[in-house]
Amino acid sequence: MDIQTLFFAVVAAVAILSGILVITCRNPINSALSLVMTFFCLATFYVMLDAPFMAAIQVIVYAGAIMVLIIFVIMLLNVRVESGKKYTHGVLIGSIMAVLLLFEAFYFLNRSSLTGARGMIDANVVQNVGHVELIGRAMYTDFLLPFEITSILLLVAIIGAVILAKKKI
Amino acid sequence: MLGAYLPIIVLVIVAALFGLVSVVMSSIIGQKKPSPVKLQPYECGCEPVGSARERFSIKFYLIAMLFILFDIECVFLYPWAVLYKRLGLFGLAEMGLFIVILFVGYIYVWKKGALEWE
């Protein structure tokens, strides 16, 4: 086992552990902080997949901005530490579905093989040209229209945020 | 491949150790003389007024939402800045259009007084 596989195993273990903590913590703020840890682990995975720009975005947007929003919602609703009440409804069906999905995933991963032609961009190209440049080149030339439409989407979101949260407009 | 990110890993380890060592060492070495006053939450030296677990105003939420939206705008600026020389005037024009559309949103937010703390 080389160092990279070992590193992946450590980060994966932390990701799974913090993911479990998100749903088992009694205090919602602790859950939110565990979610930050999960996001950081995902950013590390992006780096290992030769996508450093995605990692930076993951940290800036998800671990930064969206977590602030989640914590504000928790404080807005004034969620207290969850009482010791056990939720048992749906546990049986949920676990059966989870086991079935896991089985299905393992089955198809073992059985199938990768098909189709390899893309133009592999790890070597990403390292030589640069991840940010590759994304930028695609976004500002081939996908120009979706990029401009994104600005309209953001505009709609800005107006929606003001109308939803402002008391008197 | 991970070699290029070694400084970041070292930084993460040093930061974690700094926090951990500070807490552990102060709990081992430090003197413990608890008193009711010391257990009070610190409120800039004033007497605490009420509980800290109060409902927060939606005003914070509005600011956070606007922050995310303009944060995403900044995310789009990064690759554009990297490619600025290659894209030239064309890139300037398309980013100009992008910024102008979002600037309309900014003016809307400003005119509606969403940035005011009322």
mmCIF file of C-alpha atoms in Angstrom:
data_model
loop_
_atom_site.group_PDB
_atom_site.id
_atom_site.type_symbol
_atom_site.label_atom_id
_atom_site.label_comp_id
_atom_site.label_asym_id
_atom_site.label_seq_id
_atom_site.Cartn_x
_atom_site.Cartn_y
_atom_site.Cartn_z
ATOM 1 C CA MET A 1 0.000 0.000 0.000
ATOM 2 C CA ASP A 2 1.627 3.227 -1.099
ATOM 3 C CA ILE A 3 1.397 6.538 0.712
ATOM 4 C CA GLN A 4 -1.371 7.883 -1.508
ATOM 5 C CA THR A 5 -3.675 4.936 -0.825
ATOM 6 C CA LEU A 6 -2.943 5.241 2.881
ATOM 7 C CA PHE A 7 -3.756 8.965 2.779
ATOM 8 C CA PHE A 8 -6.986 8.221 0.928
ATOM 9 C CA ALA A 9 -7.946 5.613 3.547
ATOM 10 C CA VAL A 10 -7.327 8.053 6.402
ATOM 11 C CA VAL A 11 -9.329 10.858 4.767
ATOM 12 C CA ALA A 12 -12.131 8.449 3.820
ATOM 13 C CA ALA A 13 -12.326 7.208 7.401
ATOM 14 C CA VAL A 14 -12.564 10.790 8.692
ATOM 15 C CA ALA A 15 -15.224 11.579 6.068
ATOM 16 C CA ILE A 16 -17.363 8.585 7.055
ATOM 17 C CA LEU A 17 -16.906 9.248 10.767
ATOM 18 C CA SER A 18 -17.888 12.919 10.471
ATOM 19 C CA GLY A 19 -20.791 11.915 8.207
ATOM 20 C CA ILE A 20 -22.066 9.577 10.917
ATOM 21 C CA LEU A 21 -21.612 12.345 13.504
ATOM 22 C CA VAL A 22 -23.772 14.686 11.400
ATOM 23 C CA ILE A 23 -26.795 12.441 11.894
ATOM 24 C CA THR A 24 -26.068 11.170 15.410
ATOM 25 C CA CYS A 25 -25.158 14.408 17.217
ATOM 26 C CA ARG A 26 -27.877 15.598 19.593
ATOM 27 C CA ASN A 27 -26.839 19.234 19.309
ATOM 28 C CA PRO A 28 -27.608 20.656 15.831
ATOM 29 C CA ILE A 29 -24.593 22.998 15.958
ATOM 30 C CA ASN A 30 -22.309 19.975 16.486
ATOM 31 C CA SER A 31 -23.962 18.327 13.483
ATOM 32 C CA ALA A 32 -23.290 21.429 11.393
ATOM 33 C CA LEU A 33 -19.619 21.476 12.414
ATOM 34 C CA SER A 34 -19.311 17.779 11.541
ATOM 35 C CA LEU A 35 -20.757 18.657 8.146
ATOM 36 C CA VAL A 36 -17.928 21.205 7.716
ATOM 37 C CA MET A 37 -15.445 18.401 8.419
ATOM 38 C CA THR A 38 -17.160 16.234 5.793
ATOM 39 C CA PHE A 39 -16.901 19.065 3.272
ATOM 40 C CA PHE A 40 -13.187 19.435 3.973
ATOM 41 C CA CYS A 41 -12.677 15.704 3.392
ATOM 42 C CA LEU A 42 -14.544 15.986 0.086
ATOM 43 C CA ALA A 43 -12.262 18.904 -0.867
ATOM 44 C CA THR A 44 -9.277 16.633 -0.170
ATOM 45 C CA PHE A 45 -10.788 14.037 -2.496
ATOM 46 C CA TYR A 46 -11.108 16.669 -5.228
ATOM 47 C CA VAL A 47 -7.406 17.445 -4.812
ATOM 48 C CA MET A 48 -6.567 13.736 -5.100
ATOM 49 C CA LEU A 49 -8.654 13.577 -8.287
ATOM 50 C CA ASP A 50 -6.546 16.377 -9.855
ATOM 51 C CA ALA A 51 -9.274 18.978 -9.451
ATOM 52 C CA PRO A 52 -7.736 21.621 -7.161
ATOM 53 C CA PHE A 53 -10.097 24.373 -8.331
ATOM 54 C CA MET A 54 -13.108 22.283 -7.321
ATOM 55 C CA ALA A 55 -11.451 21.771 -3.939
ATOM 56 C CA ALA A 56 -11.038 25.519 -3.486
ATOM 57 C CA ILE A 57 -14.675 26.109 -4.478
ATOM 58 C CA GLN A 58 -15.796 23.346 -2.124
ATOM 59 C CA VAL A 59 -14.075 25.093 0.779
ATOM 60 C CA ILE A 60 -15.054 28.663 -0.201
ATOM 61 C CA VAL A 61 -18.697 28.057 -1.124
ATOM 62 C CA TYR A 62 -19.755 24.958 0.824
ATOM 63 C CA ALA A 63 -17.596 24.932 3.943
ATOM 64 C CA GLY A 64 -17.741 28.730 4.075
ATOM 65 C CA ALA A 65 -20.872 30.355 2.767
ATOM 66 C CA ILE A 66 -23.433 27.547 2.800
ATOM 67 C CA MET A 67 -22.429 26.413 6.296
ATOM 68 C CA VAL A 68 -22.972 29.974 7.530
ATOM 69 C CA LEU A 69 -26.460 29.782 6.053
ATOM 70 C CA ILE A 70 -27.170 26.409 7.713
ATOM 71 C CA ILE A 71 -25.966 27.675 11.102
ATOM 72 C CA PHE A 72 -28.086 30.825 10.720
ATOM 73 C CA VAL A 73 -31.128 28.647 10.021
ATOM 74 C CA ILE A 74 -30.398 26.642 13.181
ATOM 75 C CA MET A 75 -30.135 29.871 15.185
ATOM 76 C CA LEU A 76 -33.169 31.359 13.431
ATOM 77 C CA LEU A 77 -35.350 28.385 14.351
ATOM 78 C CA ASN A 78 -33.696 28.276 17.787
ATOM 79 C CA VAL A 79 -33.285 24.508 17.624
ATOM 80 C CA ARG A 80 -32.326 23.167 21.028
ATOM 81 C CA VAL A 81 -30.514 19.993 21.884
ATOM 82 C CA GLU A 82 -32.792 17.225 20.710
ATOM 83 C CA SER A 83 -34.684 15.525 23.515
ATOM 84 C CA GLY A 84 -33.945 11.900 24.248
ATOM 85 C CA LYS A 85 -36.983 10.752 22.318
ATOM 86 C CA LYS A 86 -36.239 7.865 19.973
ATOM 87 C CA TYR A 87 -37.503 7.945 16.440
ATOM 88 C CA THR A 88 -38.271 4.406 15.360
ATOM 89 C CA HIS A 89 -40.758 4.829 12.550
ATOM 90 C CA GLY A 90 -39.403 3.872 9.155
ATOM 91 C CA VAL A 91 -36.176 2.395 10.520
ATOM 92 C CA LEU A 92 -36.959 -1.101 9.217
ATOM 93 C CA ILE A 93 -37.925 -0.020 5.702
ATOM 94 C CA GLY A 94 -35.030 2.438 5.608
ATOM 95 C CA SER A 95 -32.454 -0.186 6.536
ATOM 96 C CA ILE A 96 -33.871 -2.698 4.044
ATOM 97 C CA MET A 97 -33.656 -0.081 1.282
ATOM 98 C CA ALA A 98 -30.110 0.853 2.290
ATOM 99 C CA VAL A 99 -28.937 -2.769 2.228
ATOM 100 C CA LEU A 100 -30.597 -3.301 -1.162
ATOM 101 C CA LEU A 101 -28.931 -0.205 -2.602
ATOM 102 C CA LEU A 102 -25.540 -1.247 -1.224
ATOM 103 C CA PHE A 103 -25.978 -4.729 -2.706
ATOM 104 C CA GLU A 104 -26.975 -3.242 -6.048
ATOM 105 C CA ALA A 105 -23.952 -0.937 -6.100
ATOM 106 C CA PHE A 106 -21.527 -3.771 -5.293
ATOM 107 C CA TYR A 107 -23.201 -6.066 -7.838
ATOM 108 C CA PHE A 108 -22.934 -3.643 -10.730
ATOM 109 C CA LEU A 109 -19.430 -2.497 -9.794
ATOM 110 C CA ASN A 110 -18.166 -6.087 -9.770
ATOM 111 C CA ARG A 111 -20.002 -7.163 -12.859
ATOM 112 C CA SER A 112 -19.688 -4.289 -15.285
ATOM 113 C CA SER A 113 -16.623 -2.874 -16.970
ATOM 114 C CA LEU A 114 -15.853 0.644 -18.091
ATOM 115 C CA THR A 115 -17.051 1.311 -21.597
ATOM 116 C CA GLY A 116 -16.720 4.126 -24.100
ATOM 117 C CA ALA A 117 -13.744 6.069 -25.341
ATOM 118 C CA ARG A 118 -11.503 7.959 -22.960
ATOM 119 C CA GLY A 119 -11.913 11.711 -22.966
ATOM 120 C CA MET A 120 -9.326 14.156 -24.212
ATOM 121 C CA ILE A 121 -8.530 15.454 -20.756
ATOM 122 C CA ASP A 122 -6.724 13.125 -18.383
ATOM 123 C CA ALA A 123 -4.584 13.679 -15.308
ATOM 124 C CA ASN A 124 -1.522 14.590 -17.398
ATOM 125 C CA VAL A 125 -3.339 17.303 -19.339
ATOM 126 C CA VAL A 126 -4.775 18.718 -16.125
ATOM 127 C CA GLN A 127 -1.328 18.919 -14.549
ATOM 128 C CA ASN A 128 0.320 20.442 -17.630
ATOM 129 C CA VAL A 129 -2.335 22.986 -18.596
ATOM 130 C CA GLY A 130 -3.841 23.697 -15.203
ATOM 131 C CA HIS A 131 -7.263 22.902 -13.843
ATOM 132 C CA VAL A 132 -8.497 26.488 -13.607
ATOM 133 C CA GLU A 133 -7.474 27.177 -17.204
ATOM 134 C CA LEU A 134 -9.251 24.066 -18.495
ATOM 135 C CA ILE A 135 -12.461 24.996 -16.710
ATOM 136 C CA GLY A 136 -12.188 28.608 -17.835
ATOM 137 C CA ARG A 137 -11.508 27.671 -21.448
ATOM 138 C CA ALA A 138 -14.608 25.467 -21.566
ATOM 139 C CA MET A 139 -16.805 27.907 -19.660
ATOM 140 C CA TYR A 140 -15.910 31.122 -21.512
ATOM 141 C CA THR A 141 -15.896 29.697 -25.036
ATOM 142 C CA ASP A 142 -17.976 26.528 -25.508
ATOM 143 C CA PHE A 143 -20.428 27.124 -22.681
ATOM 144 C CA LEU A 144 -20.777 30.870 -23.036
ATOM 145 C CA LEU A 145 -24.572 30.928 -23.053
ATOM 146 C CA PRO A 146 -25.004 28.781 -19.903
ATOM 147 C CA PHE A 147 -22.449 31.041 -18.198
ATOM 148 C CA GLU A 148 -24.443 34.160 -19.047
ATOM 149 C CA ILE A 149 -27.700 32.462 -18.042
ATOM 150 C CA THR A 150 -26.094 31.730 -14.665
ATOM 151 C CA SER A 151 -25.984 35.470 -14.025
ATOM 152 C CA ILE A 152 -29.753 35.656 -14.610
ATOM 153 C CA LEU A 153 -30.223 32.705 -12.249
ATOM 154 C CA LEU A 154 -28.197 34.540 -9.611
ATOM 155 C CA LEU A 155 -30.234 37.704 -10.234
ATOM 156 C CA VAL A 156 -33.469 35.765 -9.670
ATOM 157 C CA ALA A 157 -32.001 34.320 -6.474
ATOM 158 C CA ILE A 158 -31.007 37.796 -5.226
ATOM 159 C CA ILE A 159 -34.531 39.141 -5.806
ATOM 160 C CA GLY A 160 -36.044 36.012 -4.243
ATOM 161 C CA ALA A 161 -33.856 36.359 -1.141
ATOM 162 C CA VAL A 162 -34.873 40.001 -0.670
ATOM 163 C CA ILE A 163 -38.589 39.298 -1.169
ATOM 164 C CA LEU A 164 -38.548 36.282 1.179
ATOM 165 C CA ALA A 165 -36.571 37.757 4.032
ATOM 166 C CA LYS A 166 -37.336 41.475 3.941
ATOM 167 C CA LYS A 167 -40.147 42.597 6.197
ATOM 168 C CA LYS A 168 -41.340 45.552 4.156
ATOM 169 C CA ILE A 169 -40.194 45.875 0.578
ATOM 170 C CA MET B 1 1.172 14.302 -6.894
ATOM 171 C CA LEU B 2 0.438 14.976 -3.256
ATOM 172 C CA GLY B 3 3.938 16.363 -2.848
ATOM 173 C CA ALA B 4 2.817 19.760 -4.108
ATOM 174 C CA TYR B 5 0.259 19.921 -1.301
ATOM 175 C CA LEU B 6 2.705 18.924 1.436
ATOM 176 C CA PRO B 7 2.920 22.522 2.812
ATOM 177 C CA ILE B 8 -0.883 22.593 3.236
ATOM 178 C CA ILE B 9 -0.861 19.234 5.013
ATOM 179 C CA VAL B 10 1.943 20.455 7.302
ATOM 180 C CA LEU B 11 -0.035 23.644 7.984
ATOM 181 C CA VAL B 12 -3.168 21.626 8.874
ATOM 182 C CA ILE B 13 -1.165 19.396 11.231
ATOM 183 C CA VAL B 14 0.563 22.381 12.903
ATOM 184 C CA ALA B 15 -2.774 24.192 13.303
ATOM 185 C CA ALA B 16 -4.437 21.106 14.825
ATOM 186 C CA LEU B 17 -1.473 20.513 17.154
ATOM 187 C CA PHE B 18 -1.458 24.164 18.251
ATOM 188 C CA GLY B 19 -5.116 24.008 19.266
ATOM 189 C CA LEU B 20 -4.793 20.593 20.877
ATOM 190 C CA VAL B 21 -1.584 21.357 22.799
ATOM 191 C CA SER B 22 -2.944 24.689 24.083
ATOM 192 C CA VAL B 23 -6.087 23.089 25.505
ATOM 193 C CA VAL B 24 -4.411 19.966 26.886
ATOM 194 C CA MET B 25 -1.423 21.766 28.419
ATOM 195 C CA SER B 26 -3.562 24.436 30.096
ATOM 196 C CA SER B 27 -5.796 21.755 31.576
ATOM 197 C CA ILE B 28 -2.737 19.867 32.889
ATOM 198 C CA ILE B 29 -0.549 22.748 34.080
ATOM 199 C CA GLY B 30 -3.133 25.431 34.879
ATOM 200 C CA GLN B 31 -4.521 26.008 38.339
ATOM 201 C CA LYS B 32 -8.178 25.240 38.893
ATOM 202 C CA LYS B 33 -10.035 27.502 41.306
ATOM 203 C CA PRO B 34 -13.605 27.508 39.993
ATOM 204 C CA SER B 35 -16.030 30.146 41.210
ATOM 205 C CA PRO B 36 -19.562 30.998 40.046
ATOM 206 C CA VAL B 37 -18.376 34.280 38.531
ATOM 207 C CA LYS B 38 -15.787 32.500 36.389
ATOM 208 C CA LEU B 39 -18.440 30.187 34.958
ATOM 209 C CA GLN B 40 -20.500 33.080 33.659
ATOM 210 C CA PRO B 41 -20.434 33.651 29.903
ATOM 211 C CA TYR B 42 -18.195 36.557 28.962
ATOM 212 C CA GLU B 43 -20.139 39.521 27.609
ATOM 213 C CA CYS B 44 -17.523 42.233 27.091
ATOM 214 C CA GLY B 45 -17.190 42.618 30.842
ATOM 215 C CA CYS B 46 -20.847 43.537 31.404
ATOM 216 C CA GLU B 47 -23.296 41.594 33.533
ATOM 217 C CA PRO B 48 -24.904 38.910 31.306
ATOM 218 C CA VAL B 49 -28.431 39.841 30.235
ATOM 219 C CA GLY B 50 -30.678 36.856 29.619
ATOM 220 C CA SER B 51 -29.811 33.658 27.785
ATOM 221 C CA ALA B 52 -27.512 33.529 24.771
ATOM 222 C CA ARG B 53 -29.845 30.974 23.146
ATOM 223 C CA GLU B 54 -32.255 33.446 21.689
ATOM 224 C CA ARG B 55 -33.879 33.386 18.291
ATOM 225 C CA PHE B 56 -31.825 35.272 15.794
ATOM 226 C CA SER B 57 -33.375 37.821 13.503
ATOM 227 C CA ILE B 58 -33.970 36.902 9.874
ATOM 228 C CA LYS B 59 -31.835 39.932 8.968
ATOM 229 C CA PHE B 60 -28.709 37.798 9.482
ATOM 230 C CA TYR B 61 -30.137 35.190 7.130
ATOM 231 C CA LEU B 62 -30.800 37.770 4.420
ATOM 232 C CA ILE B 63 -27.213 39.017 4.613
ATOM 233 C CA ALA B 64 -25.913 35.423 4.503
ATOM 234 C CA MET B 65 -27.991 34.628 1.411
ATOM 235 C CA LEU B 66 -26.790 37.741 -0.397
ATOM 236 C CA PHE B 67 -23.239 36.847 0.645
ATOM 237 C CA ILE B 68 -23.523 33.393 -0.978
ATOM 238 C CA LEU B 69 -24.843 34.833 -4.227
ATOM 239 C CA PHE B 70 -22.059 37.380 -4.601
ATOM 240 C CA ASP B 71 -19.576 34.733 -3.412
ATOM 241 C CA ILE B 72 -20.600 32.602 -6.404
ATOM 242 C CA GLU B 73 -20.066 35.631 -8.637
ATOM 243 C CA CYS B 74 -16.488 35.811 -7.329
ATOM 244 C CA VAL B 75 -16.009 32.098 -8.067
ATOM 245 C CA PHE B 76 -16.721 32.815 -11.726
ATOM 246 C CA LEU B 77 -14.169 35.615 -11.711
ATOM 247 C CA TYR B 78 -11.248 33.310 -10.799
ATOM 248 C CA PRO B 79 -10.997 31.275 -14.045
ATOM 249 C CA TRP B 80 -11.744 34.403 -16.039
ATOM 250 C CA ALA B 81 -8.839 36.232 -14.416
ATOM 251 C CA VAL B 82 -6.521 33.292 -15.140
ATOM 252 C CA LEU B 83 -7.543 33.285 -18.812
ATOM 253 C CA TYR B 84 -7.826 37.060 -19.186
ATOM 254 C CA LYS B 85 -4.941 37.524 -21.652
ATOM 255 C CA ARG B 86 -6.004 34.616 -23.826
ATOM 256 C CA LEU B 87 -9.653 35.690 -24.039
ATOM 257 C CA GLY B 88 -8.858 39.336 -24.716
ATOM 258 C CA LEU B 89 -11.609 41.803 -25.549
ATOM 259 C CA PHE B 90 -14.154 39.015 -26.059
ATOM 260 C CA GLY B 91 -13.629 37.818 -22.509
ATOM 261 C CA LEU B 92 -13.915 41.358 -21.191
ATOM 262 C CA ALA B 93 -17.235 41.789 -23.011
ATOM 263 C CA GLU B 94 -18.779 38.533 -21.775
ATOM 264 C CA MET B 95 -17.668 39.122 -18.201
ATOM 265 C CA GLY B 96 -18.938 42.692 -18.536
ATOM 266 C CA LEU B 97 -22.389 41.396 -19.446
ATOM 267 C CA PHE B 98 -22.268 38.923 -16.522
ATOM 268 C CA ILE B 99 -21.291 41.658 -14.062
ATOM 269 C CA VAL B 100 -23.858 44.134 -15.424
ATOM 270 C CA ILE B 101 -26.708 41.637 -14.928
ATOM 271 C CA LEU B 102 -25.588 41.023 -11.351
ATOM 272 C CA PHE B 103 -25.062 44.750 -10.830
ATOM 273 C CA VAL B 104 -28.776 45.192 -11.582
ATOM 274 C CA GLY B 105 -29.414 42.803 -8.684
ATOM 275 C CA TYR B 106 -27.019 44.768 -6.496
ATOM 276 C CA ILE B 107 -28.830 48.040 -7.267
ATOM 277 C CA TYR B 108 -32.147 46.309 -6.521
ATOM 278 C CA VAL B 109 -30.842 45.109 -3.154
ATOM 279 C CA TRP B 110 -29.519 48.563 -2.338
ATOM 280 C CA LYS B 111 -32.657 50.455 -3.421
ATOM 281 C CA LYS B 112 -34.951 48.076 -1.512
ATOM 282 C CA GLY B 113 -32.919 48.801 1.600
ATOM 283 C CA ALA B 114 -31.948 45.163 2.174
ATOM 284 C CA LEU B 115 -28.474 46.285 3.232
ATOM 285 C CA GLU B 116 -29.912 48.601 5.903
ATOM 286 C CA TRP B 117 -29.950 47.286 9.444
ATOM 287 C CA GLU B 118 -33.373 48.348 10.651
#
